[in-house]
CSV table of C-alpha atoms in Angstrom, one decimal:
chain,number,residue,atom,x,y,z
A,1,MET,CA,-29.3,-48.9,38.9
A,2,TRP,CA,-27.5,-49.9,36.7
A,3,ALA,CA,-29.5,-47.6,34.5
A,4,VAL,CA,-29.3,-44.8,36.2
A,5,GLY,CA,-25.7,-45.5,36.4
A,6,ALA,CA,-25.6,-45.5,32.9
A,7,ILE,CA,-27.2,-42.2,32.8
A,8,VAL,CA,-25.1,-40.9,35.3
A,9,VAL,CA,-21.5,-41.6,33.3
A,10,LEU,CA,-23.4,-40.3,30.0
A,11,VAL,CA,-24.0,-36.9,31.4
A,12,LEU,CA,-20.7,-36.8,32.8
A,13,VAL,CA,-18.8,-37.4,29.6
A,14,LEU,CA,-21.2,-35.2,28.0
A,15,VAL,CA,-20.2,-31.8,30.3
A,16,GLY,CA,-16.6,-33.2,29.6
A,17,CYS,CA,-17.2,-32.4,26.2
A,18,PHE,CA,-18.7,-29.3,27.0
A,19,ILE,CA,-15.7,-27.9,29.4
A,20,PHE,CA,-13.2,-29.6,26.6
A,21,CYS,CA,-14.8,-27.2,24.0
A,22,VAL,CA,-15.3,-24.3,25.6
A,23,PHE,CA,-11.3,-24.6,27.2
A,24,LYS,CA,-10.5,-25.3,23.3
A,25,LYS,CA,-12.1,-21.8,22.3
A,26,CYS,CA,-10.8,-20.0,24.6
A,27,PHE,CA,-7.5,-21.2,24.1
A,28,ALA,CA,-7.5,-20.4,20.3
A,29,LYS,CA,-8.8,-17.1,21.0
A,30,LYS,CA,-5.6,-15.9,23.0
A,31,LYS,CA,-3.3,-17.7,20.4
A,32,LYS,CA,-4.8,-16.3,17.1
A,33,PRO,CA,-4.4,-12.5,18.2
A,34,LYS,CA,-0.7,-13.3,18.5
A,35,LYS,CA,-0.5,-14.6,15.1
A,36,VAL,CA,-2.4,-12.0,13.8
A,37,ARG,CA,0.2,-9.4,15.7
A,38,GLU,CA,2.9,-11.0,14.0
A,39,ARG,CA,1.3,-10.8,10.7
A,40,LYS,CA,0.8,-7.4,10.8
A,41,ALA,CA,4.2,-6.7,12.1
A,42,GLY,CA,5.9,-8.9,9.4
A,43,ARG,CA,3.9,-6.7,6.9
A,44,ARG,CA,4.8,-3.1,8.7
A,45,ARG,CA,8.3,-4.6,8.2
A,46,LYS,CA,7.9,-5.2,4.4
A,47,ALA,CA,6.1,-1.6,3.9
A,48,GLN,CA,8.9,-0.1,5.6
A,49,GLU,CA,11.4,-1.9,3.3
A,50,GLY,CA,9.4,-1.3,0.3
A,51,GLU,CA,9.0,2.3,1.0
A,52,GLY,CA,12.9,2.3,1.0
A,53,GLU,CA,13.1,0.2,-2.2
A,54,PRO,CA,11.4,3.3,-4.1
A,55,GLY,CA,13.7,5.6,-2.7
A,56,GLU,CA,16.7,4.0,-3.7
A,57,LYS,CA,15.4,3.4,-7.2
A,58,GLU,CA,14.8,7.0,-7.5
A,59,GLY,CA,18.2,7.9,-6.1
A,60,GLU,CA,19.5,5.6,-9.2
A,61,VAL,CA,17.1,6.9,-11.5
A,62,LYS,CA,18.7,10.0,-11.0
A,63,LYS,CA,22.1,9.4,-11.1
A,64,GLU,CA,21.2,7.4,-14.6
A,65,GLY,CA,19.6,10.8,-15.6
A,66,ALA,CA,23.0,12.4,-14.7
A,67,GLU,CA,24.9,10.1,-16.5
A,68,GLU,CA,23.2,10.2,-19.6
A,69,GLU,CA,23.0,13.8,-19.7
A,70,LYS,CA,27.0,14.0,-19.4
A,71,GLU,CA,26.6,11.1,-22.3
A,72,GLN,CA,24.3,13.5,-24.5
A,73,GLU,CA,26.8,16.0,-23.9
A,74,LYS,CA,29.4,14.0,-25.7
A,75,LEU,CA,29.7,15.8,-29.3
A,76,GLY,CA,32.5,13.6,-30.9
A,77,LYS,CA,36.4,13.9,-30.9
A,78,LEU,CA,38.5,15.0,-34.3
A,79,GLU,CA,42.0,14.2,-34.8
A,80,TYR,CA,44.1,17.1,-36.4
A,81,SER,CA,47.8,17.7,-37.4
A,82,LEU,CA,49.4,21.1,-37.1
A,83,ASP,CA,53.3,22.1,-38.9
A,84,TYR,CA,54.7,25.2,-39.5
A,85,ASN,CA,57.0,26.2,-42.9
A,86,PHE,CA,59.3,28.4,-41.7
A,87,THR,CA,61.4,29.0,-44.7
A,88,ASP,CA,57.8,30.2,-46.5
A,89,ALA,CA,56.0,31.1,-43.4
A,90,GLN,CA,53.0,28.6,-43.9
A,91,LEU,CA,51.2,27.3,-41.1
A,92,ILE,CA,50.0,23.4,-42.4
A,93,VAL,CA,46.9,22.7,-40.5
A,94,GLY,CA,45.5,18.9,-41.5
A,95,ILE,CA,42.0,17.8,-40.6
A,96,LEU,CA,42.1,13.7,-40.6
A,97,GLN,CA,39.1,12.4,-39.0
A,98,ALA,CA,36.4,12.5,-36.6
A,99,GLN,CA,35.3,9.7,-34.2
A,100,ASP,CA,31.7,9.4,-32.3
A,101,LEU,CA,29.8,12.3,-33.8
A,102,ALA,CA,26.6,13.2,-32.1
A,103,ALA,CA,23.7,12.4,-34.8
A,104,MET,CA,22.1,15.3,-35.8
A,105,ASP,CA,19.4,14.1,-38.4
A,106,MET,CA,16.2,12.4,-37.9
A,107,GLY,CA,17.8,8.9,-39.0
A,108,GLY,CA,20.3,8.7,-36.6
A,109,THR,CA,23.5,10.1,-38.4
A,110,SER,CA,25.0,13.2,-39.7
A,111,ASP,CA,26.3,14.9,-42.9
A,112,PRO,CA,29.8,16.0,-41.5
A,113,TYR,CA,32.4,18.9,-42.9
A,114,VAL,CA,34.5,21.0,-40.8
A,115,LYS,CA,35.8,24.3,-41.1
A,116,VAL,CA,38.9,25.7,-40.6
A,117,PHE,CA,40.1,29.7,-39.9
A,118,LEU,CA,41.7,32.1,-38.0
A,119,LEU,CA,40.6,34.0,-35.3
A,120,PRO,CA,40.4,37.5,-35.1
A,121,ASP,CA,40.2,38.1,-38.7
A,122,LYS,CA,38.2,35.2,-40.3
A,123,LYS,CA,39.8,36.7,-43.6
A,124,LYS,CA,40.5,32.7,-45.0
A,125,LYS,CA,38.0,30.1,-44.6
A,126,TYR,CA,38.5,26.4,-45.5
A,127,GLU,CA,36.0,23.6,-45.1
A,128,THR,CA,36.5,20.1,-46.0
A,129,LYS,CA,34.1,17.8,-48.5
A,130,VAL,CA,30.9,16.8,-47.0
A,131,GLN,CA,31.2,13.0,-45.6
A,132,ARG,CA,27.3,11.5,-46.2
A,133,LYS,CA,25.9,9.4,-43.3
A,134,ASN,CA,28.7,9.4,-41.5
A,135,LEU,CA,29.4,9.4,-37.3
A,136,CYS,CA,33.4,8.3,-37.9
A,137,PRO,CA,34.3,10.1,-40.9
A,138,VAL,CA,38.0,10.1,-42.4
A,139,PHE,CA,38.4,13.4,-44.4
A,140,ASN,CA,42.7,13.4,-44.9
A,141,GLU,CA,42.6,16.9,-46.2
A,142,THR,CA,45.1,19.5,-45.9
A,143,PHE,CA,45.0,23.8,-45.9
A,144,ILE,CA,47.6,26.1,-45.6
A,145,PHE,CA,47.6,29.8,-44.1
A,146,LYS,CA,50.0,32.0,-45.1
A,147,ILE,CA,51.0,34.7,-42.0
A,148,PRO,CA,54.4,35.5,-40.6
A,149,TYR,CA,55.3,33.5,-37.2
A,150,ALA,CA,55.7,36.7,-35.5
A,151,GLU,CA,51.8,37.2,-36.0
A,152,LEU,CA,50.8,33.5,-35.2
A,153,GLY,CA,50.8,34.0,-31.5
A,154,GLY,CA,48.0,36.5,-31.3
A,155,LYS,CA,45.9,34.0,-33.4
A,156,THR,CA,43.4,31.0,-32.4
A,157,LEU,CA,43.1,28.3,-34.7
A,158,VAL,CA,39.3,27.4,-34.9
A,159,LEU,CA,37.8,23.6,-36.1
A,160,GLN,CA,34.4,24.1,-36.6
A,161,VAL,CA,32.2,20.7,-37.3
A,162,PHE,CA,29.1,21.2,-39.1
A,163,ASP,CA,26.1,18.9,-40.3
A,164,PHE,CA,25.3,19.7,-44.0
A,165,ASP,CA,21.9,20.3,-44.4
A,166,ARG,CA,20.5,21.3,-48.0
A,167,PHE,CA,17.1,22.0,-46.6
A,168,SER,CA,18.2,24.6,-43.8
A,169,LYS,CA,21.2,26.8,-42.3
A,170,HIS,CA,24.1,23.5,-41.2
A,171,ASP,CA,23.9,22.8,-37.5
A,172,MET,CA,27.4,22.8,-35.6
A,173,ILE,CA,27.8,19.9,-33.9
A,174,GLY,CA,30.7,21.3,-31.8
A,175,GLU,CA,34.4,23.1,-32.3
A,176,ILE,CA,37.9,22.8,-31.2
A,177,LYS,CA,39.7,26.4,-30.4
A,178,ILE,CA,43.3,26.5,-30.1
A,179,PRO,CA,45.1,29.6,-29.4
A,180,MET,CA,48.5,29.3,-31.0
A,181,ASN,CA,50.6,31.0,-28.6
A,182,SER,CA,49.9,27.5,-26.7
A,183,VAL,CA,51.5,25.5,-29.5
A,184,ASP,CA,55.2,24.5,-29.7
A,185,LEU,CA,55.5,24.8,-33.8
A,186,GLY,CA,59.3,23.7,-33.3
A,187,GLN,CA,57.9,20.1,-34.9
A,188,PRO,CA,54.7,18.6,-36.5
A,189,MET,CA,52.1,17.5,-34.1
A,190,GLN,CA,49.5,15.4,-34.6
A,191,GLN,CA,46.3,14.5,-31.8
A,192,TRP,CA,42.8,14.0,-30.9
A,193,LYS,CA,40.7,16.4,-28.8
A,194,ASP,CA,37.1,16.3,-27.9
A,195,LEU,CA,35.1,18.9,-29.5
A,196,GLU,CA,32.9,21.7,-27.6
A,197,SER,CA,29.7,22.8,-28.4
A,198,GLY,CA,30.3,26.0,-29.6
A,199,GLU,CA,27.9,29.8,-29.9
A,200,LYS,CA,25.6,29.7,-32.3
A,201,GLU,CA,26.1,32.4,-34.8
A,202,GLU,CA,23.1,34.7,-35.8
A,203,GLN,CA,23.0,34.4,-40.0
A,204,GLU,CA,24.5,37.5,-41.1
A,205,LYS,CA,22.5,39.6,-43.7
A,206,LEU,CA,24.5,39.6,-47.0
A,207,GLY,CA,21.6,41.0,-49.0
A,208,ASP,CA,19.8,40.0,-52.0
A,209,ILE,CA,20.0,39.7,-56.0
A,210,CYS,CA,17.5,39.7,-58.9
A,211,ILE,CA,18.1,37.1,-61.8
A,212,SER,CA,16.4,36.5,-65.1
A,213,LEU,CA,16.7,33.3,-66.4
A,214,ARG,CA,15.7,32.2,-70.0
A,215,TYR,CA,16.6,28.9,-71.8
A,216,VAL,CA,15.6,28.0,-75.5
A,217,PRO,CA,15.4,24.3,-75.7
A,218,THR,CA,15.9,24.1,-79.6
A,219,ALA,CA,19.1,26.6,-80.1
A,220,GLY,CA,20.4,25.2,-76.5
A,221,LYS,CA,20.7,28.4,-75.2
A,222,LEU,CA,21.0,29.7,-71.7
A,223,THR,CA,20.7,33.7,-70.7
A,224,VAL,CA,21.2,34.6,-67.3
A,225,ASN,CA,20.4,38.2,-66.9
A,226,ILE,CA,21.9,40.3,-63.5
A,227,MET,CA,19.4,42.6,-63.1
A,228,GLU,CA,20.0,44.2,-59.4
A,229,ALA,CA,20.9,43.6,-56.0
A,230,LYS,CA,20.2,45.3,-52.7
A,231,ASN,CA,21.2,45.8,-49.6
A,232,LEU,CA,24.7,44.5,-49.9
A,233,LYS,CA,27.1,43.9,-46.8
A,234,LYS,CA,29.1,46.9,-46.5
A,235,MET,CA,32.8,45.7,-46.8
A,236,ASP,CA,34.5,49.2,-47.3
A,237,VAL,CA,35.8,51.8,-44.3
A,238,GLY,CA,33.1,54.3,-45.8
A,239,GLY,CA,30.7,51.8,-45.3
A,240,LEU,CA,30.1,51.3,-48.9
A,241,SER,CA,31.2,48.3,-51.5
A,242,ASP,CA,32.5,48.1,-55.0
A,243,PRO,CA,30.1,45.3,-56.0
A,244,TYR,CA,30.3,43.0,-59.0
A,245,VAL,CA,29.0,39.6,-60.2
A,246,LYS,CA,30.9,36.6,-60.9
A,247,ILE,CA,28.7,34.1,-63.1
A,248,VAL,CA,30.1,29.9,-63.4
A,249,LEU,CA,28.7,27.6,-65.5
A,250,GLN,CA,29.7,24.2,-64.4
A,251,GLN,CA,28.9,20.5,-64.3
A,252,ASN,CA,30.2,18.0,-61.8
A,253,GLY,CA,32.3,20.5,-59.9
A,254,LYS,CA,33.9,21.4,-63.3
A,255,ARG,CA,33.9,24.8,-64.5
A,256,ILE,CA,32.6,25.1,-68.1
A,257,LYS,CA,32.5,29.1,-68.3
A,258,LYS,CA,32.8,32.2,-66.5
A,259,LYS,CA,31.6,35.7,-66.7
A,260,LYS,CA,31.5,39.0,-64.6
A,261,THR,CA,29.4,42.2,-64.5
A,262,THR,CA,30.9,45.8,-64.5
A,263,VAL,CA,32.2,46.6,-61.2
A,264,LYS,CA,29.6,49.5,-59.8
A,265,LYS,CA,31.5,51.8,-57.4
A,266,ASN,CA,30.4,53.3,-54.2
A,267,THR,CA,26.7,51.3,-53.6
A,268,LEU,CA,24.8,48.9,-51.6
A,269,ASN,CA,22.2,48.6,-54.1
A,270,PRO,CA,23.9,48.3,-58.0
A,271,TYR,CA,21.7,48.1,-61.1
A,272,PHE,CA,23.3,45.9,-63.6
A,273,ASN,CA,21.0,44.5,-66.0
A,274,GLU,CA,23.7,42.7,-67.8
A,275,SER,CA,22.7,39.6,-69.8
A,276,PHE,CA,25.2,36.5,-70.6
A,277,SER,CA,24.3,33.2,-73.0
A,278,PHE,CA,25.7,30.1,-72.5
A,279,ASP,CA,25.4,27.2,-75.1
A,280,VAL,CA,23.8,24.3,-73.1
A,281,PRO,CA,22.4,21.0,-75.1
A,282,PHE,CA,19.0,20.1,-73.9
A,283,GLU,CA,20.4,16.8,-72.8
A,284,GLN,CA,22.9,18.8,-70.5
A,285,ILE,CA,20.6,21.3,-69.0
A,286,GLN,CA,19.5,19.0,-65.8
A,287,LYS,CA,23.0,18.3,-64.9
A,288,VAL,CA,25.0,22.1,-65.2
A,289,GLN,CA,25.2,24.3,-62.2
A,290,VAL,CA,24.8,28.5,-62.5
A,291,VAL,CA,26.5,29.8,-59.7
A,292,LEU,CA,26.7,33.5,-59.0
A,293,MET,CA,29.2,35.2,-56.5
A,294,VAL,CA,28.9,38.9,-55.7
A,295,PHE,CA,32.5,40.3,-55.0
A,296,ASP,CA,33.6,43.4,-53.5
A,297,TYR,CA,36.2,44.9,-56.0
A,298,ASP,CA,39.2,46.3,-54.3
A,299,LYS,CA,41.8,48.1,-56.2
A,300,LEU,CA,44.9,47.1,-53.7
A,301,GLY,CA,44.2,43.8,-52.3
A,302,SER,CA,42.1,40.8,-53.5
A,303,ASN,CA,38.7,40.9,-53.7
A,304,ASP,CA,36.3,39.7,-51.1
A,305,PRO,CA,33.1,37.9,-52.0
A,306,ILE,CA,30.1,39.1,-50.7
A,307,GLY,CA,27.7,36.2,-50.8
A,308,GLY,CA,26.0,34.2,-53.4
A,309,THR,CA,23.4,31.7,-54.6
A,310,PHE,CA,23.1,28.8,-57.2
A,311,MET,CA,20.4,27.4,-59.3
A,312,GLY,CA,20.6,24.1,-61.5
A,313,TYR,CA,21.4,20.8,-60.6
A,314,GLY,CA,21.4,19.9,-56.7
A,315,ALA,CA,19.6,23.2,-56.0
A,316,THR,CA,17.1,23.6,-53.4
A,317,GLY,CA,14.3,26.0,-51.6
A,318,VAL,CA,14.6,29.2,-54.4
A,319,GLY,CA,17.3,27.7,-56.4
A,320,LEU,CA,15.6,24.7,-57.5
A,321,ARG,CA,12.1,26.9,-57.9
A,322,HIS,CA,13.1,29.1,-60.0
A,323,TRP,CA,15.3,26.3,-62.1
A,324,SER,CA,12.2,24.8,-62.3
A,325,ASP,CA,10.3,27.6,-63.5
A,326,MET,CA,12.7,28.7,-66.1
A,327,LEU,CA,12.5,25.2,-67.7
A,328,ALA,CA,8.9,25.1,-67.4
A,329,ASN,CA,8.4,28.3,-69.3
A,330,PRO,CA,10.9,27.7,-72.6
A,331,ARG,CA,12.0,31.0,-74.2
A,332,ARG,CA,10.6,33.3,-71.6
A,333,PRO,CA,12.6,35.2,-69.1
A,334,VAL,CA,11.7,34.3,-65.6
A,335,ALA,CA,13.2,36.7,-62.5
A,336,GLN,CA,13.2,35.9,-59.1
A,337,TRP,CA,15.0,37.3,-56.1
A,338,HIS,CA,17.6,35.4,-54.0
A,339,THR,CA,19.1,35.8,-50.9
A,340,LEU,CA,22.7,36.0,-50.6
A,341,LEU,CA,24.4,33.1,-48.4
A,342,PRO,CA,28.1,33.1,-47.4
A,343,GLU,CA,30.8,31.8,-49.9
A,344,ASP,CA,31.5,28.4,-48.2
A,345,GLU,CA,28.3,27.4,-47.7
A,346,VAL,CA,27.3,27.8,-51.4
A,347,GLU,CA,30.8,26.1,-52.6
A,348,ALA,CA,29.8,23.2,-49.9
A,349,ALA,CA,26.1,23.0,-51.5
A,350,THR,CA,27.2,22.8,-54.9
A,351,LYS,CA,29.8,19.8,-53.6
A,352,ALA,CA,26.8,17.6,-52.4
A,353,LYS,CA,25.2,15.0,-54.2
A,354,PRO,CA,21.5,15.5,-54.0
A,355,ARG,CA,19.5,12.9,-51.6
């Protein structure tokens, strides 16, 4: 009997274990979906938060982009001074210094200089010296305009900051325009002003000139032949000009000798064929400059420059090639056409040190 009882107890234990296992399995299945739902809900919340973050980031990027654009628009600032000498009827303009100029060159810098002139006539143009590789240049240069005080109110003073470039057209960094009727000239003034972007001026065509160069090393003689010019800018009221050419031999910015052609009346295509000789020792030929400037002769007033060019030390492009061809062919005349450039650009190029 005890054996039967033991078997019954064992069977009951096994049945109990089976029921417990079944109950546990069912209970676990009910709980699991809840956890899964919680995990999925958590994931959805995170996804929603994550979706919100990119939007915020995009907004931040846009704001940063706008701020960067504003920063890029900053061209720098210029300090200048103004004074008027009532006794001598002179407007005295001082170009003092600039700060935080925009970098125009690939190296992250600029070679700035400042042009100074009055609108609307532009008759007298000045410019400072070029400051090499400097975004905060100090100029400390003064320029004087002879102008009656009664006429000053209708003028606008323009200060244009340029980046000098030996190989191409100079780029404008920015400018300041000062209507003179808004300035109190009763006492000297000095102030900083932010540069504004200026309108790009289309290069005015001034004409071309044909020149022949010849150098004899043994005699140390340089011959410059002014052959002809064509398509010169019209300077007179009648639509013509009275051109002549001024030739200057200079070294280190100092004039050694100057000569000029005869005046050709009422023509934009003058033929000169006039030769001029200069004594230049062989050891000096690489250090000199030949500067040519075409002028319009005026009987009553000052002679107005039409345009010019130069060859020799510091020249680039056609000027350098012409000079090199002359040295490579001693005792032989070498002719070349040159495009005329504005007087101020030629002066700036001759003063700049070669890179």
